[in-house]
Every structure is written in structure tokens, then in C-alpha cells.
Amino acid sequence: MANPLVKQLVFQNFDDGAYLSVPPSVKGKIRLEDVKEELYGRKIVNANFERIAVVLKEASGEFRWIGERFRKYEKIKDKYIYVR
């Protein structure tokens, strides 16, 4: 079951990468697995979960860099992928 507190996290793509803001009020109440479930549900394919774990632990409320800009899985591109 999804943790409803994950909705309080703010993920944002900026020119220089993806950022995350974690409110201090949810510090210690959200597991990394909850965040993984949320991002996989949004079809994010390149999240840096090690960096996200650090920002979750800090929970400063400020935007922190968590890696390159998020990219989404797009099913329409499947026809261009060939695996040997």
C-alpha cells in the first residue's frame, strides 16, 4: 500500500538536473521503498535512489540535487528497441 506522505515530496526538473524537496514534517516517516514505488508508478527510468535516500534523511525542506533530469518510459519507443 502506498504511503500517502510521499505526495508531500516535491520532485522538480531544472536545467541542471532533478531536484527533491522533503518537508521536515515527514522526516523519518517515508521509506526509500515508498519513493521507489511512487517514481516507478510515474514511469521514471533514471532515478538516483542513493542520492534520494540522502535527501530523505536530511529532510531540510530545501530543493536538493538528486541527479540528472528525470526521463519517463515511453511505450511508443519500444518498437525502436532491439535486444540481442
mmCIF file with all atom_site columns, C-alpha atoms in Angstrom:
data_model
loop_
_atom_site.group_PDB
_atom_site.id
_atom_site.type_symbol
_atom_site.label_atom_id
_atom_site.label_alt_id
_atom_site.label_comp_id
_atom_site.label_asym_id
_atom_site.label_entity_id
_atom_site.label_seq_id
_atom_site.pdbx_PDB_ins_code
_atom_site.Cartn_x
_atom_site.Cartn_y
_atom_site.Cartn_z
_atom_site.occupancy
_atom_site.B_iso_or_equiv
_atom_site.pdbx_formal_charge
_atom_site.auth_seq_id
_atom_site.auth_comp_id
_atom_site.auth_asym_id
_atom_site.auth_atom_id
_atom_site.pdbx_PDB_model_num
ATOM 1  C CA . MET A 1 1  ? 0.000  0.000  0.000   1.00 0.00 ? 1  MET A CA 1
ATOM 2  C CA . ALA A 1 2  ? 1.327  3.408  -0.970  1.00 0.00 ? 2  ALA A CA 1
ATOM 3  C CA . ASN A 1 3  ? 2.422  5.810  1.741   1.00 0.00 ? 3  ASN A CA 1
ATOM 4  C CA . PRO A 1 4  ? 0.239  8.948  1.381   1.00 0.00 ? 4  PRO A CA 1
ATOM 5  C CA . LEU A 1 5  ? 3.052  11.117 2.790   1.00 0.00 ? 5  LEU A CA 1
ATOM 6  C CA . VAL A 1 6  ? 5.008  10.604 -0.435  1.00 0.00 ? 6  VAL A CA 1
ATOM 7  C CA . LYS A 1 7  ? 2.642  13.116 -2.043  1.00 0.00 ? 7  LYS A CA 1
ATOM 8  C CA . GLN A 1 8  ? 4.295  15.801 0.136   1.00 0.00 ? 8  GLN A CA 1
ATOM 9  C CA . LEU A 1 9  ? 7.638  15.286 -1.600  1.00 0.00 ? 9  LEU A CA 1
ATOM 10 C CA . VAL A 1 10 ? 8.317  17.746 -4.409  1.00 0.00 ? 10 VAL A CA 1
ATOM 11 C CA . PHE A 1 11 ? 10.297 16.472 -7.395  1.00 0.00 ? 11 PHE A CA 1
ATOM 12 C CA . GLN A 1 12 ? 11.310 19.092 -9.929  1.00 0.00 ? 12 GLN A CA 1
ATOM 13 C CA . ASN A 1 13 ? 13.312 19.017 -13.166 1.00 0.00 ? 13 ASN A CA 1
ATOM 14 C CA . PHE A 1 14 ? 15.546 22.052 -13.657 1.00 0.00 ? 14 PHE A CA 1
ATOM 15 C CA . ASP A 1 15 ? 18.038 22.754 -16.443 1.00 0.00 ? 15 ASP A CA 1
ATOM 16 C CA . ASP A 1 16 ? 20.914 21.221 -14.485 1.00 0.00 ? 16 ASP A CA 1
ATOM 17 C CA . GLY A 1 17 ? 19.100 18.130 -13.202 1.00 0.00 ? 17 GLY A CA 1
ATOM 18 C CA . ALA A 1 18 ? 16.382 16.720 -10.975 1.00 0.00 ? 18 ALA A CA 1
ATOM 19 C CA . TYR A 1 19 ? 15.785 18.119 -7.502  1.00 0.00 ? 19 TYR A CA 1
ATOM 20 C CA . LEU A 1 20 ? 13.845 16.938 -4.462  1.00 0.00 ? 20 LEU A CA 1
ATOM 21 C CA . SER A 1 21 ? 12.380 18.866 -1.545  1.00 0.00 ? 21 SER A CA 1
ATOM 22 C CA . VAL A 1 22 ? 11.459 16.895 1.580   1.00 0.00 ? 22 VAL A CA 1
ATOM 23 C CA . PRO A 1 23 ? 9.491  18.795 4.262   1.00 0.00 ? 23 PRO A CA 1
ATOM 24 C CA . PRO A 1 24 ? 10.928 18.418 7.776   1.00 0.00 ? 24 PRO A CA 1
ATOM 25 C CA . SER A 1 25 ? 7.477  17.309 8.987   1.00 0.00 ? 25 SER A CA 1
ATOM 26 C CA . VAL A 1 26 ? 7.837  13.958 7.165   1.00 0.00 ? 26 VAL A CA 1
ATOM 27 C CA . LYS A 1 27 ? 11.397 13.212 8.313   1.00 0.00 ? 27 LYS A CA 1
ATOM 28 C CA . GLY A 1 28 ? 11.684 9.512  9.137   1.00 0.00 ? 28 GLY A CA 1
ATOM 29 C CA . LYS A 1 29 ? 8.118  8.763  8.027   1.00 0.00 ? 29 LYS A CA 1
ATOM 30 C CA . ILE A 1 30 ? 8.843  7.885  4.396   1.00 0.00 ? 30 ILE A CA 1
ATOM 31 C CA . ARG A 1 31 ? 10.876 4.849  3.391   1.00 0.00 ? 31 ARG A CA 1
ATOM 32 C CA . LEU A 1 32 ? 13.014 4.729  0.273   1.00 0.00 ? 32 LEU A CA 1
ATOM 33 C CA . GLU A 1 33 ? 10.796 1.876  -0.932  1.00 0.00 ? 33 GLU A CA 1
ATOM 34 C CA . ASP A 1 34 ? 7.807  4.261  -0.786  1.00 0.00 ? 34 ASP A CA 1
ATOM 35 C CA . VAL A 1 35 ? 9.646  6.699  -3.043  1.00 0.00 ? 35 VAL A CA 1
ATOM 36 C CA . LYS A 1 36 ? 10.674 3.920  -5.429  1.00 0.00 ? 36 LYS A CA 1
ATOM 37 C CA . GLU A 1 37 ? 7.042  2.806  -5.719  1.00 0.00 ? 37 GLU A CA 1
ATOM 38 C CA . GLU A 1 38 ? 5.951  6.377  -6.468  1.00 0.00 ? 38 GLU A CA 1
ATOM 39 C CA . LEU A 1 39 ? 8.620  7.014  -9.114  1.00 0.00 ? 39 LEU A CA 1
ATOM 40 C CA . TYR A 1 40 ? 8.132  3.651  -10.794 1.00 0.00 ? 40 TYR A CA 1
ATOM 41 C CA . GLY A 1 41 ? 4.417  4.446  -10.889 1.00 0.00 ? 41 GLY A CA 1
ATOM 42 C CA . ARG A 1 42 ? 5.265  7.703  -12.666 1.00 0.00 ? 42 ARG A CA 1
ATOM 43 C CA . LYS A 1 43 ? 7.393  5.656  -15.110 1.00 0.00 ? 43 LYS A CA 1
ATOM 44 C CA . ILE A 1 44 ? 10.654 7.396  -14.168 1.00 0.00 ? 44 ILE A CA 1
ATOM 45 C CA . VAL A 1 45 ? 13.535 5.309  -15.548 1.00 0.00 ? 45 VAL A CA 1
ATOM 46 C CA . ASN A 1 46 ? 16.671 7.036  -14.282 1.00 0.00 ? 46 ASN A CA 1
ATOM 47 C CA . ALA A 1 47 ? 16.177 7.963  -10.619 1.00 0.00 ? 47 ALA A CA 1
ATOM 48 C CA . ASN A 1 48 ? 19.303 8.001  -8.440  1.00 0.00 ? 48 ASN A CA 1
ATOM 49 C CA . PHE A 1 49 ? 17.974 6.281  -5.321  1.00 0.00 ? 49 PHE A CA 1
ATOM 50 C CA . GLU A 1 50 ? 21.241 6.609  -3.407  1.00 0.00 ? 50 GLU A CA 1
ATOM 51 C CA . ARG A 1 51 ? 21.038 10.396 -3.726  1.00 0.00 ? 51 ARG A CA 1
ATOM 52 C CA . ILE A 1 52 ? 17.312 10.382 -2.933  1.00 0.00 ? 52 ILE A CA 1
ATOM 53 C CA . ALA A 1 53 ? 17.996 8.420  0.276   1.00 0.00 ? 53 ALA A CA 1
ATOM 54 C CA . VAL A 1 54 ? 20.422 11.128 1.441   1.00 0.00 ? 54 VAL A CA 1
ATOM 55 C CA . VAL A 1 55 ? 17.906 13.902 0.790   1.00 0.00 ? 55 VAL A CA 1
ATOM 56 C CA . LEU A 1 56 ? 15.142 11.923 2.541   1.00 0.00 ? 56 LEU A CA 1
ATOM 57 C CA . LYS A 1 57 ? 17.350 11.589 5.598   1.00 0.00 ? 57 LYS A CA 1
ATOM 58 C CA . GLU A 1 58 ? 18.171 15.331 5.644   1.00 0.00 ? 58 GLU A CA 1
ATOM 59 C CA . ALA A 1 59 ? 14.551 16.487 5.156   1.00 0.00 ? 59 ALA A CA 1
ATOM 60 C CA . SER A 1 60 ? 15.608 20.141 5.120   1.00 0.00 ? 60 SER A CA 1
ATOM 61 C CA . GLY A 1 61 ? 12.655 21.411 3.092   1.00 0.00 ? 61 GLY A CA 1
ATOM 62 C CA . GLU A 1 62 ? 15.043 22.900 0.527   1.00 0.00 ? 62 GLU A CA 1
ATOM 63 C CA . PHE A 1 63 ? 15.477 21.652 -3.015  1.00 0.00 ? 63 PHE A CA 1
ATOM 64 C CA . ARG A 1 64 ? 18.469 19.309 -3.245  1.00 0.00 ? 64 ARG A CA 1
ATOM 65 C CA . TRP A 1 65 ? 20.045 17.982 -6.431  1.00 0.00 ? 65 TRP A CA 1
ATOM 66 C CA . ILE A 1 66 ? 19.364 14.244 -6.873  1.00 0.00 ? 66 ILE A CA 1
ATOM 67 C CA . GLY A 1 67 ? 20.790 13.538 -10.319 1.00 0.00 ? 67 GLY A CA 1
ATOM 68 C CA . GLU A 1 68 ? 20.204 14.093 -13.990 1.00 0.00 ? 68 GLU A CA 1
ATOM 69 C CA . ARG A 1 69 ? 16.810 15.282 -15.234 1.00 0.00 ? 69 ARG A CA 1
ATOM 70 C CA . PHE A 1 70 ? 14.126 12.638 -14.903 1.00 0.00 ? 70 PHE A CA 1
ATOM 71 C CA . ARG A 1 71 ? 13.233 10.719 -18.024 1.00 0.00 ? 71 ARG A CA 1
ATOM 72 C CA . LYS A 1 72 ? 9.989  8.803  -18.443 1.00 0.00 ? 72 LYS A CA 1
ATOM 73 C CA . TYR A 1 73 ? 9.488  5.428  -20.032 1.00 0.00 ? 73 TYR A CA 1
ATOM 74 C CA . GLU A 1 74 ? 7.532  5.854  -23.243 1.00 0.00 ? 74 GLU A CA 1
ATOM 75 C CA . LYS A 1 75 ? 5.914  2.681  -24.559 1.00 0.00 ? 75 LYS A CA 1
ATOM 76 C CA . ILE A 1 76 ? 5.744  4.096  -28.073 1.00 0.00 ? 76 ILE A CA 1
ATOM 77 C CA . LYS A 1 77 ? 9.554  3.894  -28.259 1.00 0.00 ? 77 LYS A CA 1
ATOM 78 C CA . ASP A 1 78 ? 9.505  0.118  -27.664 1.00 0.00 ? 78 ASP A CA 1
ATOM 79 C CA . LYS A 1 79 ? 9.337  -0.544 -31.396 1.00 0.00 ? 79 LYS A CA 1
ATOM 80 C CA . TYR A 1 80 ? 12.776 1.082  -31.787 1.00 0.00 ? 80 TYR A CA 1
ATOM 81 C CA . ILE A 1 81 ? 14.480 -1.101 -29.167 1.00 0.00 ? 81 ILE A CA 1
ATOM 82 C CA . TYR A 1 82 ? 16.233 -4.258 -30.331 1.00 0.00 ? 82 TYR A CA 1
ATOM 83 C CA . VAL A 1 83 ? 17.810 -6.710 -27.884 1.00 0.00 ? 83 VAL A CA 1
ATOM 84 C CA . ARG A 1 84 ? 20.263 -9.378 -28.956 1.00 0.00 ? 84 ARG A CA 1
#
